[in-house]
XYZ file of N, CA and C in Angstrom:
600
model
N 27.053 0.901 19.396
C 27.502 1.436 18.151
C 26.272 1.491 17.099
N 25.988 2.306 16.314
C 24.967 2.386 15.250
C 25.577 2.972 14.080
N 24.725 3.101 13.203
C 25.251 3.734 11.565
C 25.686 4.995 11.718
N 25.085 5.665 12.814
C 25.381 7.215 12.841
C 26.704 7.367 13.268
N 27.458 6.500 13.837
C 28.770 6.709 14.153
C 29.814 6.939 12.787
N 29.260 6.621 11.732
C 29.854 6.894 10.474
C 29.831 8.144 9.896
N 28.742 8.853 10.663
C 28.722 10.372 10.109
C 29.780 11.275 9.916
N 30.791 11.299 10.848
C 31.783 12.232 10.656
C 32.636 11.891 9.166
N 32.700 10.556 8.870
C 33.313 10.353 7.621
C 32.769 10.577 6.558
N 31.452 10.420 6.701
C 30.285 10.434 5.433
C 30.350 12.320 5.309
N 30.407 13.013 6.162
C 30.505 14.386 5.966
C 31.557 14.877 5.435
N 32.657 14.405 5.828
C 34.109 14.604 5.210
C 33.952 14.429 3.723
N 33.353 13.262 3.367
C 33.365 12.786 1.681
C 32.631 13.873 1.108
N 31.431 14.487 1.773
C 30.389 15.224 1.121
C 30.745 16.606 1.436
N 31.711 17.044 2.173
C 31.944 18.574 2.435
C 32.150 19.276 0.841
N 33.274 18.936 0.153
C 33.170 19.639 -1.134
C 31.930 19.786 -2.066
N 31.182 18.991 -2.005
C 29.946 19.164 -2.549
C 29.116 20.207 -1.928
N 28.967 20.093 -0.670
C 27.997 21.146 0.116
C 28.666 22.318 0.064
N 29.853 22.481 0.090
C 30.751 23.950 -0.251
C 30.283 24.433 -1.495
N 30.338 23.606 -2.839
C 29.787 23.883 -4.076
C 28.594 24.151 -4.194
N 27.732 23.611 -3.505
C 26.158 23.957 -3.550
C 26.010 25.435 -2.945
N 26.660 25.598 -1.626
C 26.596 26.811 -1.002
C 27.180 28.042 -1.944
N 28.315 27.753 -2.648
C 28.838 28.762 -3.578
C 27.798 29.116 -4.635
N 27.120 28.167 -4.809
C 25.986 28.366 -6.212
C 24.620 29.057 -5.303
N 24.596 29.302 -4.167
C 23.588 30.018 -3.616
C 22.554 29.163 -3.041
N 22.833 27.738 -3.128
C 21.881 26.838 -2.526
C 21.919 26.895 -1.012
N 20.743 27.059 -0.212
C 20.687 27.342 1.429
C 20.461 26.009 1.868
N 20.918 25.869 3.220
C 20.812 24.711 3.793
C 19.291 24.375 3.931
N 18.370 25.247 4.391
C 16.916 25.100 4.115
C 16.502 24.624 2.989
N 16.869 25.094 2.094
C 16.513 24.365 0.588
C 16.848 23.286 0.539
N 17.998 22.675 0.931
C 18.439 21.180 0.840
C 17.235 20.402 1.669
N 16.990 20.820 2.954
C 16.245 20.059 3.852
C 15.005 19.961 3.082
N 14.434 21.039 2.598
C 13.008 20.913 2.067
C 13.002 20.023 0.785
N 13.991 20.286 0.190
C 14.119 19.175 -1.152
C 14.055 17.692 -0.475
N 15.019 17.301 0.454
C 14.767 15.950 1.004
C 13.659 15.627 1.299
N 12.730 16.393 2.079
C 11.526 15.977 2.404
C 10.384 15.931 1.233
N 10.537 16.895 0.320
C 9.678 16.782 -0.757
C 9.827 15.367 -1.661
N 11.214 15.082 -1.689
C 11.495 13.942 -2.656
C 11.028 12.710 -1.639
N 10.851 12.814 -0.572
C 10.547 11.749 0.388
C 9.225 11.343 0.174
N 8.441 12.463 0.220
C 6.894 12.412 0.156
C 6.291 11.735 -1.014
N 7.173 12.482 -2.022
C 6.983 11.883 -3.560
C 7.100 10.353 -3.608
N 8.412 9.871 -3.050
C 8.651 8.251 -3.172
C 7.918 7.567 -2.438
N 7.540 7.986 -1.243
C 6.359 7.232 -0.576
C 5.257 7.326 -1.050
N 4.693 8.369 -1.763
C 3.199 8.081 -2.519
C 3.420 7.241 -3.725
N 4.621 7.120 -4.319
C 4.682 6.186 -5.463
C 4.689 4.803 -4.871
N 5.673 4.763 -3.842
C 5.562 3.365 -3.086
C 4.042 2.772 -2.618
N 3.396 3.727 -2.165
C 2.120 3.303 -1.619
C 1.279 2.832 -2.689
N 1.364 3.676 -3.927
C 0.434 3.336 -5.122
C 0.870 2.061 -5.724
N 2.151 1.857 -5.716
C 2.835 0.482 -6.443
C 2.377 -0.722 -5.525
N 2.282 -0.383 -4.238
C 1.975 -1.546 -3.350
C 0.552 -1.843 -3.610
N -0.242 -1.019 -3.641
C -1.838 -1.138 -3.552
C -2.195 -1.856 -5.073
N -1.115 -1.384 -6.210
C -1.482 -1.918 -7.418
C -0.776 -3.306 -7.738
N -0.161 -3.638 -6.537
C 0.399 -5.280 -6.754
C 1.819 -5.147 -7.484
N 2.404 -4.046 -7.481
C 3.722 -4.015 -8.205
C 4.707 -4.091 -6.904
N 6.097 -4.474 -7.294
C 7.098 -4.405 -6.428
C 8.429 -3.370 -6.916
N 8.536 -3.322 -8.292
C 9.677 -2.630 -8.638
C 10.105 -1.455 -7.852
N 9.307 -0.721 -7.389
C 9.695 0.641 -6.828
C 10.400 0.415 -5.436
N 10.340 -0.858 -4.883
C 11.057 -1.095 -3.760
C 12.681 -1.007 -4.001
N 13.048 -1.065 -5.219
C 14.473 -1.264 -5.652
C 14.897 0.483 -5.270
N 13.979 1.374 -5.498
C 14.351 2.847 -5.681
C 14.623 3.189 -4.174
N 14.103 2.326 -3.135
C 13.973 3.069 -1.801
C 15.319 3.003 -1.131
N 16.296 1.824 -1.249
C 17.837 1.820 -0.666
C 18.266 3.159 -1.277
N 18.440 3.128 -2.713
C 19.298 4.108 -3.392
C 18.758 5.613 -2.806
N 17.421 5.853 -2.677
C 16.937 7.237 -2.283
C 17.325 7.407 -0.665
N 17.282 6.368 0.020
C 17.769 6.538 1.397
C 19.053 7.086 1.516
N 19.819 6.457 0.707
C 21.291 6.842 0.543
C 21.476 8.236 0.292
N 20.561 8.620 -0.815
C 20.694 10.158 -1.145
C 20.010 10.846 -0.152
N 18.964 10.465 0.581
C 18.368 11.433 1.670
C 19.545 11.763 2.892
N 20.211 10.583 3.062
C 21.242 10.865 4.192
C 22.239 11.679 3.801
N 22.684 11.810 2.433
C 23.733 12.652 1.932
C 23.139 14.024 2.050
N 21.719 14.254 1.751
C 21.155 15.653 1.613
C 21.019 16.112 3.256
N 20.843 15.140 4.055
C 20.893 15.660 5.630
C 22.141 15.916 6.006
N 23.305 15.414 5.494
C 24.446 15.620 5.850
C 24.842 17.005 5.461
N 24.654 17.142 4.082
C 24.703 18.413 3.346
C 24.218 19.591 4.021
N 22.889 19.643 4.309
C 22.169 20.659 4.975
C 22.889 20.988 6.142
N 23.417 20.305 6.917
C 23.946 20.449 8.383
C 25.616 20.963 7.985
N 26.185 20.726 6.920
C 27.274 21.216 6.691
C 27.366 22.657 6.309
N 26.274 22.993 5.131
C 25.917 24.170 4.794
C 25.482 25.084 6.149
N 24.843 24.793 6.972
C 24.155 25.496 7.927
C 25.454 25.878 8.944
N 26.217 24.761 9.314
C 27.121 25.132 10.345
C 28.405 25.867 9.717
N 28.893 25.494 8.632
C 30.019 25.823 8.128
C 30.018 27.013 7.144
N 28.952 27.178 6.874
C 28.594 28.366 5.966
C 27.781 29.568 6.639
N 27.599 29.424 7.980
C 27.061 30.394 8.922
C 25.390 30.737 8.548
N 24.816 29.489 8.347
C 23.239 29.527 8.027
C 22.477 28.934 9.210
N 23.132 28.744 10.241
C 22.196 28.096 11.375
C 21.143 29.061 11.714
N 19.911 28.747 11.764
C 18.777 29.542 12.180
C 17.795 28.696 13.054
N 16.830 29.435 13.533
C 15.798 28.696 14.288
C 14.734 28.103 13.389
N 14.572 28.619 12.149
C 13.662 28.045 11.118
C 14.300 26.634 10.868
N 15.643 26.900 10.475
C 16.349 25.506 10.022
C 16.188 24.457 11.007
N 16.252 24.844 12.434
C 16.165 23.724 13.328
C 14.858 22.933 13.203
N 13.756 24.016 13.221
C 12.493 23.235 13.087
C 12.447 22.351 11.774
N 12.824 22.858 10.659
C 12.787 22.107 9.544
C 13.368 20.824 9.438
N 14.648 20.892 10.118
C 15.624 19.797 10.147
C 14.590 18.669 10.882
N 14.363 18.959 12.053
C 13.659 17.882 12.886
C 12.286 17.609 12.321
N 11.373 18.302 11.996
C 10.145 18.204 11.488
C 10.323 17.315 10.150
N 11.352 17.636 9.410
C 11.529 17.273 8.086
C 11.889 15.656 8.136
N 12.730 15.327 9.094
C 12.950 13.926 9.239
C 11.814 12.988 9.789
N 10.817 13.628 10.462
C 9.583 12.827 11.016
C 8.765 12.388 9.778
N 8.452 13.879 9.106
C 7.579 13.642 7.872
C 8.164 12.690 6.731
N 9.659 12.693 6.437
C 10.116 11.883 5.605
C 10.106 10.301 6.020
N 10.309 10.218 7.084
C 10.370 8.787 7.586
C 8.883 8.092 7.587
N 7.876 8.911 7.827
C 6.422 8.773 7.886
C 6.202 8.402 6.530
N 6.734 9.143 5.487
C 6.140 8.946 3.856
C 6.720 7.742 3.361
N 8.021 7.640 3.809
C 8.628 6.323 3.451
C 8.325 5.076 3.925
N 8.128 4.988 5.236
C 7.868 3.818 5.751
C 6.559 3.275 6.152
N 5.663 4.417 6.103
C 4.301 3.969 6.304
C 3.881 3.034 5.139
N 4.002 3.259 3.930
C 3.655 2.244 2.870
C 3.954 0.648 3.152
N 4.782 0.495 4.106
C 5.102 -1.126 4.262
C 3.751 -1.499 5.172
N 3.137 -0.580 5.618
C 1.976 -1.134 6.566
C 0.951 -1.663 5.465
N 0.824 -1.242 4.198
C -0.008 -1.704 3.235
C 0.221 -3.043 2.799
N 1.195 -3.710 3.027
C 1.746 -5.048 2.740
C 1.011 -6.009 3.493
N 0.779 -7.321 3.105
C 0.243 -8.255 4.056
C 1.020 -8.458 5.258
N 0.585 -8.393 6.415
C 1.788 -8.611 7.483
C 2.543 -7.495 7.992
N 2.102 -6.238 7.175
C 3.149 -5.103 7.350
C 2.630 -4.205 8.473
N 1.494 -4.460 9.124
C 0.744 -3.580 9.965
C 1.692 -3.132 10.974
N 2.804 -3.879 11.392
C 3.631 -3.183 12.742
C 4.601 -2.023 12.007
N 4.520 -1.698 10.793
C 5.298 -0.480 10.298
C 4.519 0.691 10.768
N 3.139 0.808 11.011
C 2.611 1.909 11.460
C 3.083 2.232 12.922
N 3.240 1.207 13.666
C 3.887 1.278 15.221
C 5.336 1.888 14.870
N 5.855 1.338 14.024
C 7.452 1.603 14.107
C 7.443 3.166 13.691
N 6.532 3.690 12.630
C 6.661 5.187 12.391
C 6.289 5.937 13.801
N 5.252 5.536 14.460
C 5.038 6.298 15.689
C 6.221 6.198 16.502
N 6.737 5.095 16.820
C 7.977 4.869 17.789
C 9.121 5.873 17.272
N 9.255 5.686 16.128
C 10.350 6.592 15.530
C 10.248 8.078 15.709
N 9.179 8.465 15.429
C 8.762 9.825 15.667
C 9.060 10.275 17.101
N 8.558 9.278 18.125
C 8.710 9.569 19.616
C 10.272 9.536 19.791
N 11.015 8.844 19.283
C 12.139 8.492 19.659
C 13.124 9.978 19.074
N 12.695 10.497 18.030
C 13.269 11.893 17.740
C 12.807 13.158 18.631
N 11.676 12.891 19.106
C 11.211 13.778 20.223
C 12.092 13.657 21.239
N 12.171 12.435 21.610
C 13.193 12.261 22.992
C 14.321 12.817 22.720
N 15.057 12.649 21.407
C 16.300 13.192 21.282
C 16.496 14.707 21.642
N 15.323 15.230 20.805
C 15.225 16.837 20.914
C 15.138 17.035 22.417
N 14.281 16.432 23.117
C 14.036 17.078 24.499
C 15.310 17.024 25.325
N 16.244 16.262 24.903
C 17.487 16.178 25.605
C 18.094 17.786 25.587
N 17.781 18.648 24.478
C 18.110 19.927 24.458
C 17.449 20.936 25.549
N 16.245 20.517 25.596
C 15.263 21.546 26.347
C 15.571 21.274 27.767
N 16.205 20.334 28.314
C 16.449 19.723 29.501
C 17.720 20.105 29.984
N 18.612 21.018 29.331
C 19.780 21.363 29.690
C 20.998 20.536 29.139
N 20.606 19.445 28.359
C 21.635 18.522 27.680
C 21.809 18.896 26.239
N 22.287 17.845 25.537
C 22.414 18.083 23.937
C 21.236 17.244 23.365
N 21.379 17.569 22.187
C 20.470 16.669 21.288
C 20.939 15.089 21.176
N 20.103 14.294 21.690
C 20.443 12.882 21.673
C 20.515 12.128 20.440
N 21.296 11.303 20.134
C 21.331 10.453 19.056
C 21.535 8.908 19.218
N 21.355 8.382 20.665
C 21.419 7.378 21.008
C 20.727 6.230 20.222
N 21.264 4.941 20.280
C 20.553 4.014 19.455
C 19.845 3.127 20.336
N 19.508 1.811 19.865
C 19.925 1.152 19.019
C 19.236 1.318 17.582
N 18.359 2.120 17.676
C 17.618 2.227 16.184
C 17.293 3.696 15.986
N 18.564 4.375 15.636
C 18.350 5.927 14.981
C 18.088 5.888 13.733
N 18.133 7.196 13.146
C 17.480 7.329 11.747
C 18.130 6.477 10.701
N 19.574 6.569 10.838
C 20.167 5.775 9.876
C 20.308 4.468 9.942
N 20.003 3.782 11.220
C 19.818 2.386 11.502
C 18.322 1.976 10.858
N 17.359 2.904 11.072
C 15.991 2.501 10.368
C 16.148 2.529 8.865
N 17.020 3.382 8.416
C 17.163 3.296 6.818
C 17.956 2.173 6.399
N 18.847 1.720 7.222
C 19.449 0.453 6.766
C 18.609 -0.870 6.702
N 17.787 -0.858 8.016
C 16.954 -2.139 7.925
C 15.706 -1.988 7.027
N 15.340 -0.916 6.770
C 14.228 -1.007 5.904
C 14.634 -0.851 4.440
N 15.875 -0.536 4.188
C 16.361 -0.924 2.878
C 16.617 -2.437 2.283
N 17.078 -2.972 3.882
C 17.105 -4.761 3.546
C 15.681 -5.064 3.204
N 14.828 -4.667 3.739
C 13.306 -5.433 3.641
C 12.769 -4.806 2.291
N 13.341 -3.478 1.776
C 12.853 -3.368 0.456
C 13.311 -4.272 -0.617
N 14.683 -4.455 -0.555
C 15.359 -5.262 -1.578
C 14.847 -6.806 -1.404
N 14.759 -7.243 -0.310
C 14.022 -8.612 -0.126
C 12.814 -8.609 -0.939
N 11.753 -7.491 -0.624
C 10.393 -7.433 -1.489
C 10.673 -7.410 -2.757
N 11.670 -6.563 -3.141
C 11.878 -6.228 -4.533
C 12.086 -7.457 -5.501
N 12.925 -8.249 -4.667
C 13.486 -9.255 -5.367
C 12.620 -10.419 -5.373
N 11.489 -10.174 -5.051
C 10.168 -11.212 -4.971
C 9.832 -12.083 -3.883
N 10.435 -11.812 -2.744
C 10.253 -12.435 -1.452
C 8.791 -12.093 -1.032
N 8.058 -13.018 -1.092
C 6.486 -12.821 -0.594
C 6.424 -12.449 0.915
N 5.622 -11.185 1.148
C 5.597 -10.733 2.504
C 4.629 -11.841 3.395
N 5.131 -12.090 4.548
C 4.329 -13.157 5.242
C 4.755 -12.708 6.688
N 4.476 -14.001 7.613
C 4.754 -13.616 9.301
C 6.080 -13.132 9.265
N 7.042 -13.483 8.376
C 8.520 -13.055 8.684
C 8.464 -11.531 8.808
N 7.563 -10.936 7.678
C 7.928 -9.473 7.791
C 7.147 -8.804 8.958
N 6.200 -9.386 9.554
C 5.574 -9.066 10.855
C 6.550 -9.062 12.028
N 7.192 -10.334 11.838
C 8.199 -10.368 13.055
C 9.288 -9.643 13.178
N 9.978 -9.215 11.802
C 10.918 -8.156 11.730
C 10.760 -6.798 12.119
N 9.365 -6.469 11.539
C 9.166 -5.037 11.877
C 8.688 -5.020 13.557
N 8.305 -6.025 13.964
C 7.918 -6.108 15.526
C 9.438 -5.934 16.253
N 10.389 -6.578 15.613
C 11.450 -6.499 16.413
C 12.183 -5.086 16.349
N 11.895 -4.481 15.095
C 12.493 -3.204 14.869
C 11.689 -2.074 15.937
N 10.410 -2.620 16.003
C 9.636 -1.711 17.115
C 10.359 -1.765 18.575
N 10.585 -3.146 18.930
C 11.150 -3.187 20.112
C 12.417 -2.320 20.226
N 13.317 -2.470 19.042
C 14.444 -1.528 19.203
C 14.338 -0.085 19.220
N 13.221 0.424 18.584
C 12.713 1.602 18.461
C 12.178 2.189 19.985
N 11.434 1.183 20.733
C 11.477 1.530 21.928
C 12.556 1.715 23.022
N 13.401 0.774 22.699
C 14.668 0.845 23.496
C 15.482 2.247 23.133
N 15.426 2.638 21.960
C 16.027 3.784 21.552
C 15.326 5.020 22.487
N 14.167 5.007 22.439
C 13.605 5.992 23.234
C 13.875 6.065 24.580
N 13.902 4.942 25.314
C 14.327 4.663 26.567
C 15.707 5.214 26.899
N 16.609 4.887 25.828
C 18.043 5.094 26.042
C 18.062 6.776 26.032
N 17.489 7.222 25.194
C 17.620 8.783 24.871
C 17.128 9.575 26.184
N 15.971 8.959 26.881
C 15.503 9.512 27.993
C 16.220 9.530 29.009
N 16.928 8.235 29.397
C 17.808 7.799 30.412
C 19.256 8.773 30.326
N 19.702 8.594 29.114
C 21.072 9.421 29.073
C 20.707 11.056 28.848
N 19.560 11.364 28.425
C 19.350 12.789 28.515
C 19.459 13.322 29.969
N 18.635 12.767 30.664
C 18.520 12.768 32.037
C 19.629 13.050 32.776
N 20.493 11.984 32.558
C 21.706 11.560 33.301
C 22.717 12.847 33.021
N 22.582 13.348 31.515
C 23.689 14.490 30.984
C 23.036 15.684 31.746
N 21.798 16.003 31.971
C 21.401 17.191 32.507
C 21.622 17.269 34.004
N 21.642 16.094 34.578
C 22.033 16.130 36.187
C 23.355 16.157 36.228
């Protein structure tokens, strides 16, 4: 069980907004690109703030990650239910997630003891690739956990709030990030194993 299991309920909540945006002429690809652009901007702000010794921007991350998840759900709804599914959209959706995750989570590596964040970003990207490869091997796109995109957002939001409230980064941060790296590696293994099983 992962946070991804709540996606259907989240989509149901956002469906009226998605339809309204589609009626206004907003395309699924425009929503995808907007989420990626905003992620890069916030990631840059987070990095600059960390280098400058600030902490306030950490409070923006949890709120934005929720907004980003909403945008990701909305672009899918518009694409599928308003007949905007396209090959370009598939590329933008997958690449946008990797770029956004990298932009938002790499700044944690600038913190003292935050170096495992760089490894987490690399493993997360590999996990998304493993999920996509399920389709190329005769199966479906795999979303297996234990550390999918939504789960990463949840745990990094908790870390951001702790840091924002003044908890000093220390060995605890490296340990938590290292545990997340292990979970990310298990996610890759699960997606490969179940993707192969599905194809067979």
